[in-house]
GROMACS .gro file of N, CA and C in nm:
model
  354
    1MET      N    1   2.982   4.149  -0.153
    1MET     CA    2   3.045   4.273  -0.183
    1MET      C    3   3.017   4.375  -0.073
    2TYR      N    4   2.890   4.397  -0.037
    2TYR     CA    5   2.856   4.495   0.065
    2TYR      C    6   2.915   4.457   0.201
    3LEU      N    7   2.918   4.329   0.230
    3LEU     CA    8   2.979   4.283   0.355
    3LEU      C    9   3.129   4.314   0.357
    4ASN      N   10   3.197   4.280   0.250
    4ASN     CA   11   3.342   4.302   0.243
    4ASN      C   12   3.381   4.449   0.247
    5GLU      N   13   3.294   4.535   0.197
    5GLU     CA   14   3.323   4.678   0.196
    5GLU      C   15   3.277   4.748   0.324
    6GLY      N   16   3.217   4.674   0.418
    6GLY     CA   17   3.174   4.732   0.544
    6GLY      C   18   3.049   4.816   0.535
    7LEU      N   19   2.969   4.797   0.430
    7LEU     CA   20   2.846   4.874   0.415
    7LEU      C   21   2.730   4.812   0.492
    8VAL      N   22   2.737   4.681   0.513
    8VAL     CA   23   2.639   4.608   0.593
    8VAL      C   24   2.713   4.501   0.674
    9TYR      N   25   2.643   4.447   0.774
    9TYR     CA   26   2.699   4.335   0.849
    9TYR      C   27   2.584   4.249   0.901
   10ARG      N   28   2.620   4.132   0.951
   10ARG     CA   29   2.524   4.042   1.015
   10ARG      C   30   2.578   4.006   1.151
   11ASN      N   31   2.486   3.984   1.243
   11ASN     CA   32   2.523   3.940   1.378
   11ASN      C   33   2.497   3.792   1.393
   12ASP      N   34   2.573   3.731   1.487
   12ASP     CA   35   2.543   3.592   1.521
   12ASP      C   36   2.429   3.592   1.622
   13ARG      N   37   2.395   3.477   1.675
   13ARG     CA   38   2.282   3.465   1.767
   13ARG      C   39   2.303   3.542   1.898
   14ASP      N   40   2.429   3.566   1.934
   14ASP     CA   41   2.459   3.639   2.056
   14ASP      C   42   2.472   3.788   2.034
   15GLY      N   43   2.452   3.835   1.912
   15GLY     CA   44   2.458   3.976   1.883
   15GLY      C   45   2.596   4.028   1.844
   16TYR      N   46   2.691   3.939   1.822
   16TYR     CA   47   2.825   3.982   1.782
   16TYR      C   48   2.835   3.984   1.630
   17ARG      N   49   2.909   4.079   1.578
   17ARG     CA   50   2.925   4.094   1.434
   17ARG      C   51   3.004   3.977   1.377
   18LEU      N   52   2.948   3.916   1.273
   18LEU     CA   53   3.014   3.805   1.205
   18LEU      C   54   3.116   3.857   1.105
   19PRO      N   55   3.227   3.786   1.086
   19PRO     CA   56   3.319   3.821   0.978
   19PRO      C   57   3.245   3.805   0.844
   20PRO      N   58   3.279   3.883   0.743
   20PRO     CA   59   3.209   3.876   0.614
   20PRO      C   60   3.199   3.735   0.556
   21ALA      N   61   3.307   3.658   0.561
   21ALA     CA   62   3.303   3.523   0.503
   21ALA      C   63   3.203   3.434   0.574
   22THR      N   64   3.195   3.444   0.706
   22THR     CA   65   3.100   3.364   0.784
   22THR      C   66   2.958   3.409   0.755
   23ALA      N   67   2.936   3.540   0.750
   23ALA     CA   68   2.802   3.591   0.722
   23ALA      C   69   2.754   3.546   0.584
   24THR      N   70   2.843   3.546   0.487
   24THR     CA   71   2.809   3.502   0.352
   24THR      C   72   2.778   3.353   0.351
   25ALA      N   73   2.858   3.275   0.420
   25ALA     CA   74   2.838   3.130   0.422
   25ALA      C   75   2.706   3.090   0.487
   26GLN      N   76   2.656   3.173   0.578
   26GLN     CA   77   2.532   3.140   0.648
   26GLN      C   78   2.407   3.176   0.570
   27GLY      N   79   2.422   3.238   0.455
   27GLY     CA   80   2.306   3.267   0.371
   27GLY      C   81   2.250   3.406   0.390
   28VAL      N   82   2.122   3.420   0.357
   28VAL     CA   83   2.059   3.551   0.353
   28VAL      C   84   2.025   3.604   0.491
   29GLY      N   85   2.018   3.737   0.504
   29GLY     CA   86   1.983   3.826   0.611
   29GLY      C   87   1.955   3.767   0.747
   30PRO      N   88   1.917   3.849   0.841
   30PRO     CA   89   1.902   3.993   0.825
   30PRO      C   90   2.037   4.065   0.831
   31TYR      N   91   2.045   4.171   0.755
   31TYR     CA   92   2.166   4.253   0.750
   31TYR      C   93   2.139   4.387   0.817
   32VAL      N   94   2.242   4.445   0.872
   32VAL     CA   95   2.234   4.576   0.935
   32VAL      C   96   2.320   4.672   0.853
   33ILE      N   97   2.264   4.787   0.817
   33ILE     CA   98   2.340   4.884   0.739
   33ILE      C   99   2.429   4.967   0.834
   34THR      N  100   2.549   4.993   0.789
   34THR     CA  101   2.645   5.071   0.868
   34THR      C  102   2.636   5.219   0.829
   35GLY      N  103   2.706   5.303   0.905
   35GLY     CA  104   2.715   5.443   0.868
   35GLY      C  105   2.772   5.461   0.730
   36ALA      N  106   2.875   5.382   0.697
   36ALA     CA  107   2.934   5.387   0.563
   36ALA      C  108   2.832   5.345   0.458
   37GLY      N  109   2.748   5.248   0.491
   37GLY     CA  110   2.644   5.205   0.399
   37GLY      C  111   2.541   5.314   0.376
   38ARG      N  112   2.507   5.386   0.482
   38ARG     CA  113   2.414   5.498   0.467
   38ARG      C  114   2.476   5.607   0.378
   39ARG      N  115   2.604   5.636   0.400
   39ARG     CA  116   2.671   5.737   0.317
   39ARG      C  117   2.673   5.695   0.170
   40ALA      N  118   2.688   5.566   0.145
   40ALA     CA  119   2.700   5.516   0.008
   40ALA      C  120   2.575   5.542  -0.076
   41ILE      N  121   2.460   5.558  -0.013
   41ILE     CA  122   2.337   5.581  -0.089
   41ILE      C  123   2.306   5.728  -0.112
   42LEU      N  124   2.385   5.818  -0.052
   42LEU     CA  125   2.356   5.961  -0.061
   42LEU      C  126   2.418   6.024  -0.185
   43ASN      N  127   2.347   6.124  -0.239
   43ASN     CA  128   2.403   6.200  -0.351
   43ASN      C  129   2.490   6.313  -0.295
   44ASP      N  130   2.551   6.390  -0.383
   44ASP     CA  131   2.646   6.494  -0.340
   44ASP      C  132   2.583   6.598  -0.249
   45SER      N  133   2.461   6.645  -0.280
   45SER     CA  134   2.399   6.748  -0.197
   45SER      C  135   2.360   6.691  -0.061
   46GLN      N  136   2.318   6.566  -0.057
   46GLN     CA  137   2.284   6.503   0.071
   46GLN      C  138   2.410   6.484   0.156
   47LEU      N  139   2.519   6.442   0.094
   47LEU     CA  140   2.646   6.428   0.167
   47LEU      C  141   2.692   6.561   0.224
   48ALA      N  142   2.685   6.666   0.143
   48ALA     CA  143   2.726   6.799   0.189
   48ALA      C  144   2.639   6.844   0.306
   49ALA      N  145   2.511   6.816   0.300
   49ALA     CA  146   2.420   6.856   0.408
   49ALA      C  147   2.453   6.780   0.537
   50VAL      N  148   2.470   6.650   0.527
   50VAL     CA  149   2.503   6.569   0.645
   50VAL      C  150   2.635   6.615   0.706
   51ASP      N  151   2.730   6.645   0.620
   51ASP     CA  152   2.862   6.687   0.668
   51ASP      C  153   2.864   6.832   0.719
   52SER      N  154   2.756   6.907   0.696
   52SER     CA  155   2.750   7.046   0.741
   52SER      C  156   2.701   7.061   0.884
   53ALA      N  157   2.663   6.952   0.948
   53ALA     CA  158   2.603   6.960   1.082
   53ALA      C  159   2.694   7.030   1.181
   54ASP      N  160   2.632   7.113   1.264
   54ASP     CA  161   2.708   7.183   1.368
   54ASP      C  162   2.720   7.094   1.493
   55GLU      N  163   2.775   7.149   1.599
   55GLU     CA  164   2.798   7.072   1.722
   55GLU      C  165   2.669   7.018   1.782
   56ALA      N  166   2.557   7.089   1.760
   56ALA     CA  167   2.427   7.046   1.812
   56ALA      C  168   2.356   6.950   1.715
   57ARG      N  169   2.422   6.912   1.607
   57ARG     CA  170   2.372   6.822   1.503
   57ARG      C  171   2.272   6.887   1.408
   58GLY      N  172   2.259   7.021   1.413
   58GLY     CA  173   2.172   7.094   1.321
   58GLY      C  174   2.241   7.112   1.187
   59LEU      N  175   2.165   7.097   1.078
   59LEU     CA  176   2.222   7.116   0.945
   59LEU      C  177   2.227   7.263   0.912
   60ARG      N  178   2.330   7.303   0.840
   60ARG     CA  179   2.350   7.443   0.801
   60ARG      C  180   2.322   7.460   0.652
   61ASN      N  181   2.250   7.564   0.617
   61ASN     CA  182   2.229   7.603   0.477
   61ASN      C  183   2.193   7.486   0.387
   62VAL      N  184   2.091   7.412   0.423
   62VAL     CA  185   2.047   7.298   0.342
   62VAL      C  186   1.915   7.334   0.275
   63SER      N  187   1.901   7.298   0.148
   63SER     CA  188   1.777   7.327   0.075
   63SER      C  189   1.665   7.236   0.128
   64TRP      N  190   1.542   7.282   0.110
   64TRP     CA  191   1.431   7.202   0.160
   64TRP      C  192   1.419   7.068   0.090
   65PRO      N  193   1.446   7.057  -0.043
   65PRO     CA  194   1.436   6.923  -0.103
   65PRO      C  195   1.540   6.826  -0.046
   66THR      N  196   1.660   6.877  -0.019
   66THR     CA  197   1.764   6.790   0.037
   66THR      C  198   1.727   6.749   0.179
   67ALA      N  199   1.682   6.844   0.260
   67ALA     CA  200   1.641   6.811   0.398
   67ALA      C  201   1.526   6.712   0.397
   68ALA      N  202   1.430   6.732   0.308
   68ALA     CA  203   1.314   6.641   0.301
   68ALA      C  204   1.357   6.501   0.261
   69SER      N  205   1.451   6.491   0.167
   69SER     CA  206   1.496   6.357   0.124
   69SER      C  207   1.572   6.288   0.238
   70LEU      N  208   1.651   6.363   0.313
   70LEU     CA  209   1.722   6.304   0.428
   70LEU      C  210   1.624   6.263   0.538
   71ALA      N  211   1.517   6.340   0.555
   71ALA     CA  212   1.414   6.303   0.653
   71ALA      C  213   1.346   6.172   0.612
   72ARG      N  214   1.317   6.157   0.482
   72ARG     CA  215   1.255   6.032   0.435
   72ARG      C  216   1.346   5.912   0.458
   73LEU      N  217   1.477   5.935   0.451
   73LEU     CA  218   1.574   5.827   0.475
   73LEU      C  219   1.598   5.803   0.625
   74GLY      N  220   1.539   5.886   0.710
   74GLY     CA  221   1.557   5.870   0.854
   74GLY      C  222   1.689   5.924   0.906
   75LEU      N  223   1.756   6.006   0.826
   75LEU     CA  224   1.885   6.061   0.868
   75LEU      C  225   1.873   6.196   0.936
   76VAL      N  226   1.761   6.266   0.915
   76VAL     CA  227   1.734   6.390   0.986
   76VAL      C  228   1.591   6.390   1.037
   77GLU      N  229   1.569   6.476   1.136
   77GLU     CA  230   1.435   6.504   1.186
   77GLU      C  231   1.425   6.654   1.203
   78TYR      N  232   1.305   6.706   1.193
   78TYR     CA  233   1.283   6.849   1.213
   78TYR      C  234   1.254   6.874   1.361
   79ARG      N  235   1.308   6.985   1.413
   79ARG     CA  236   1.285   7.022   1.552
   79ARG      C  237   1.245   7.169   1.560
   80ASP      N  238   1.157   7.197   1.657
   80ASP     CA  239   1.119   7.336   1.681
   80ASP      C  240   1.224   7.404   1.768
   81ALA      N  241   1.199   7.530   1.806
   81ALA     CA  242   1.296   7.609   1.882
   81ALA      C  243   1.324   7.550   2.020
   82ASN      N  244   1.234   7.465   2.070
   82ASN     CA  245   1.253   7.400   2.200
   82ASN      C  246   1.317   7.262   2.188
   83GLY      N  247   1.351   7.224   2.066
   83GLY     CA  248   1.414   7.094   2.044
   83GLY      C  249   1.317   6.978   2.033
   84VAL      N  250   1.189   7.009   2.022
   84VAL     CA  251   1.087   6.904   2.012
   84VAL      C  252   1.075   6.859   1.866
   85PRO      N  253   1.088   6.729   1.839
   85PRO     CA  254   1.076   6.680   1.701
   85PRO      C  255   0.938   6.712   1.641
   86GLN      N  256   0.939   6.747   1.513
   86GLN     CA  257   0.818   6.779   1.439
   86GLN      C  258   0.810   6.690   1.315
   87PRO      N  259   0.689   6.659   1.268
   87PRO     CA  260   0.677   6.566   1.153
   87PRO      C  261   0.725   6.623   1.020
   88THR      N  262   0.723   6.755   1.005
   88THR     CA  263   0.767   6.819   0.880
   88THR      C  264   0.844   6.946   0.915
   89ASP      N  265   0.887   7.019   0.812
   89ASP     CA  266   0.957   7.144   0.837
   89ASP      C  267   0.862   7.258   0.873
   90GLY      N  268   0.732   7.233   0.870
   90GLY     CA  269   0.632   7.332   0.911
   90GLY      C  270   0.600   7.437   0.807
   91ASP      N  271   0.649   7.422   0.685
   91ASP     CA  272   0.621   7.519   0.579
   91ASP      C  273   0.476   7.505   0.535
   92ASP      N  274   0.402   7.615   0.542
   92ASP     CA  275   0.261   7.614   0.501
   92ASP      C  276   0.242   7.661   0.357
   93GLY      N  277   0.353   7.682   0.285
   93GLY     CA  278   0.345   7.727   0.148
   93GLY      C  279   0.349   7.878   0.135
   94HIS      N  280   0.346   7.949   0.246
   94HIS     CA  281   0.347   8.095   0.243
   94HIS      C  282   0.463   8.155   0.321
   95SER      N  283   0.494   8.097   0.435
   95SER     CA  284   0.592   8.159   0.525
   95SER      C  285   0.728   8.092   0.525
   96GLY      N  286   0.740   7.980   0.460
   96GLY     CA  287   0.867   7.908   0.460
   96GLY      C  288   0.879   7.813   0.577
   97PRO      N  289   0.990   7.741   0.585
   97PRO     CA  290   1.008   7.643   0.692
   97PRO      C  291   1.009   7.708   0.831
   98LYS      N  292   0.948   7.641   0.925
   98LYS     CA  293   0.945   7.688   1.064
   98LYS      C  294   1.043   7.610   1.151
   99TYR      N  295   1.078   7.489   1.107
   99TYR     CA  296   1.160   7.400   1.188
   99TYR      C  297   1.289   7.365   1.116
  100ARG      N  298   1.392   7.345   1.195
  100ARG     CA  299   1.526   7.319   1.141
  100ARG      C  300   1.554   7.168   1.140
  101PRO      N  301   1.625   7.119   1.037
  101PRO     CA  302   1.661   6.976   1.034
  101PRO      C  303   1.785   6.948   1.121
  102PHE      N  304   1.777   6.839   1.195
  102PHE     CA  305   1.886   6.791   1.281
  102PHE      C  306   1.913   6.645   1.249
  103LEU      N  307   2.039   6.603   1.260
  103LEU     CA  308   2.074   6.464   1.238
  103LEU      C  309   2.010   6.374   1.343
  104THR      N  310   1.959   6.261   1.299
  104THR     CA  311   1.915   6.155   1.390
  104THR      C  312   2.038   6.070   1.425
  105PRO      N  313   2.025   5.974   1.515
  105PRO     CA  314   2.140   5.885   1.541
  105PRO      C  315   2.192   5.818   1.414
  106ALA      N  316   2.103   5.778   1.323
  106ALA     CA  317   2.149   5.718   1.197
  106ALA      C  318   2.223   5.821   1.113
  107GLY      N  319   2.180   5.947   1.116
  107GLY     CA  320   2.249   6.053   1.044
  107GLY      C  321   2.387   6.081   1.102
  108VAL      N  322   2.397   6.074   1.235
  108VAL     CA  323   2.527   6.091   1.300
  108VAL      C  324   2.623   5.980   1.257
  109ASP      N  325   2.572   5.856   1.250
  109ASP     CA  326   2.654   5.745   1.203
  109ASP      C  327   2.704   5.769   1.062
  110ALA      N  328   2.617   5.821   0.976
  110ALA     CA  329   2.657   5.849   0.838
  110ALA      C  330   2.762   5.960   0.833
  111ALA      N  331   2.745   6.062   0.917
  111ALA     CA  332   2.843   6.171   0.920
  111ALA      C  333   2.977   6.122   0.973
  112ARG      N  334   2.975   6.040   1.075
  112ARG     CA  335   3.100   5.988   1.133
  112ARG      C  336   3.174   5.898   1.036
  113ALA      N  337   3.101   5.832   0.949
  113ALA     CA  338   3.164   5.740   0.853
  113ALA      C  339   3.254   5.814   0.754
  114ALA      N  340   3.240   5.947   0.747
  114ALA     CA  341   3.327   6.024   0.657
  114ALA      C  342   3.468   6.030   0.708
  115ASN      N  343   3.485   6.014   0.840
  115ASN     CA  344   3.616   6.021   0.902
  115ASN      C  345   3.655   5.883   0.952
  116PRO      N  346   3.775   5.836   0.926
  116PRO     CA  347   3.816   5.705   0.976
  116PRO      C  348   3.806   5.700   1.128
  117GLN      N  349   3.747   5.592   1.177
  117GLN     CA  350   3.735   5.572   1.321
  117GLN      C  351   3.862   5.511   1.376
  118SER      N  352   3.909   5.560   1.490
  118SER     CA  353   4.029   5.503   1.549
  118SER      C  354   3.995   5.419   1.668
   0.00000   0.00000   0.00000
């Protein structure tokens, strides 16, 4: 099912994507998740956040729980004002977040999956 819907795929020994029927016939994994597959696991607020990214891949008006959940999924990372990745949003419980969430390459794939690729 996931293969036929384009949510995951398998490669052959040379690294080329196998057709779903061939991948199924060859048995279990490893499977690679696609951008569409990443989108399929997101809830509405996560989808809205991923789709809100600006040209620099920064998320706009996203709540901290949503940003944190996307960070755990590897779809966003926090960056400081110089663009240096940070392990968390930098909130110390008093001053609020110090760092902004930005899409990772996997997050960009999930965002692009919203629009048909030509």
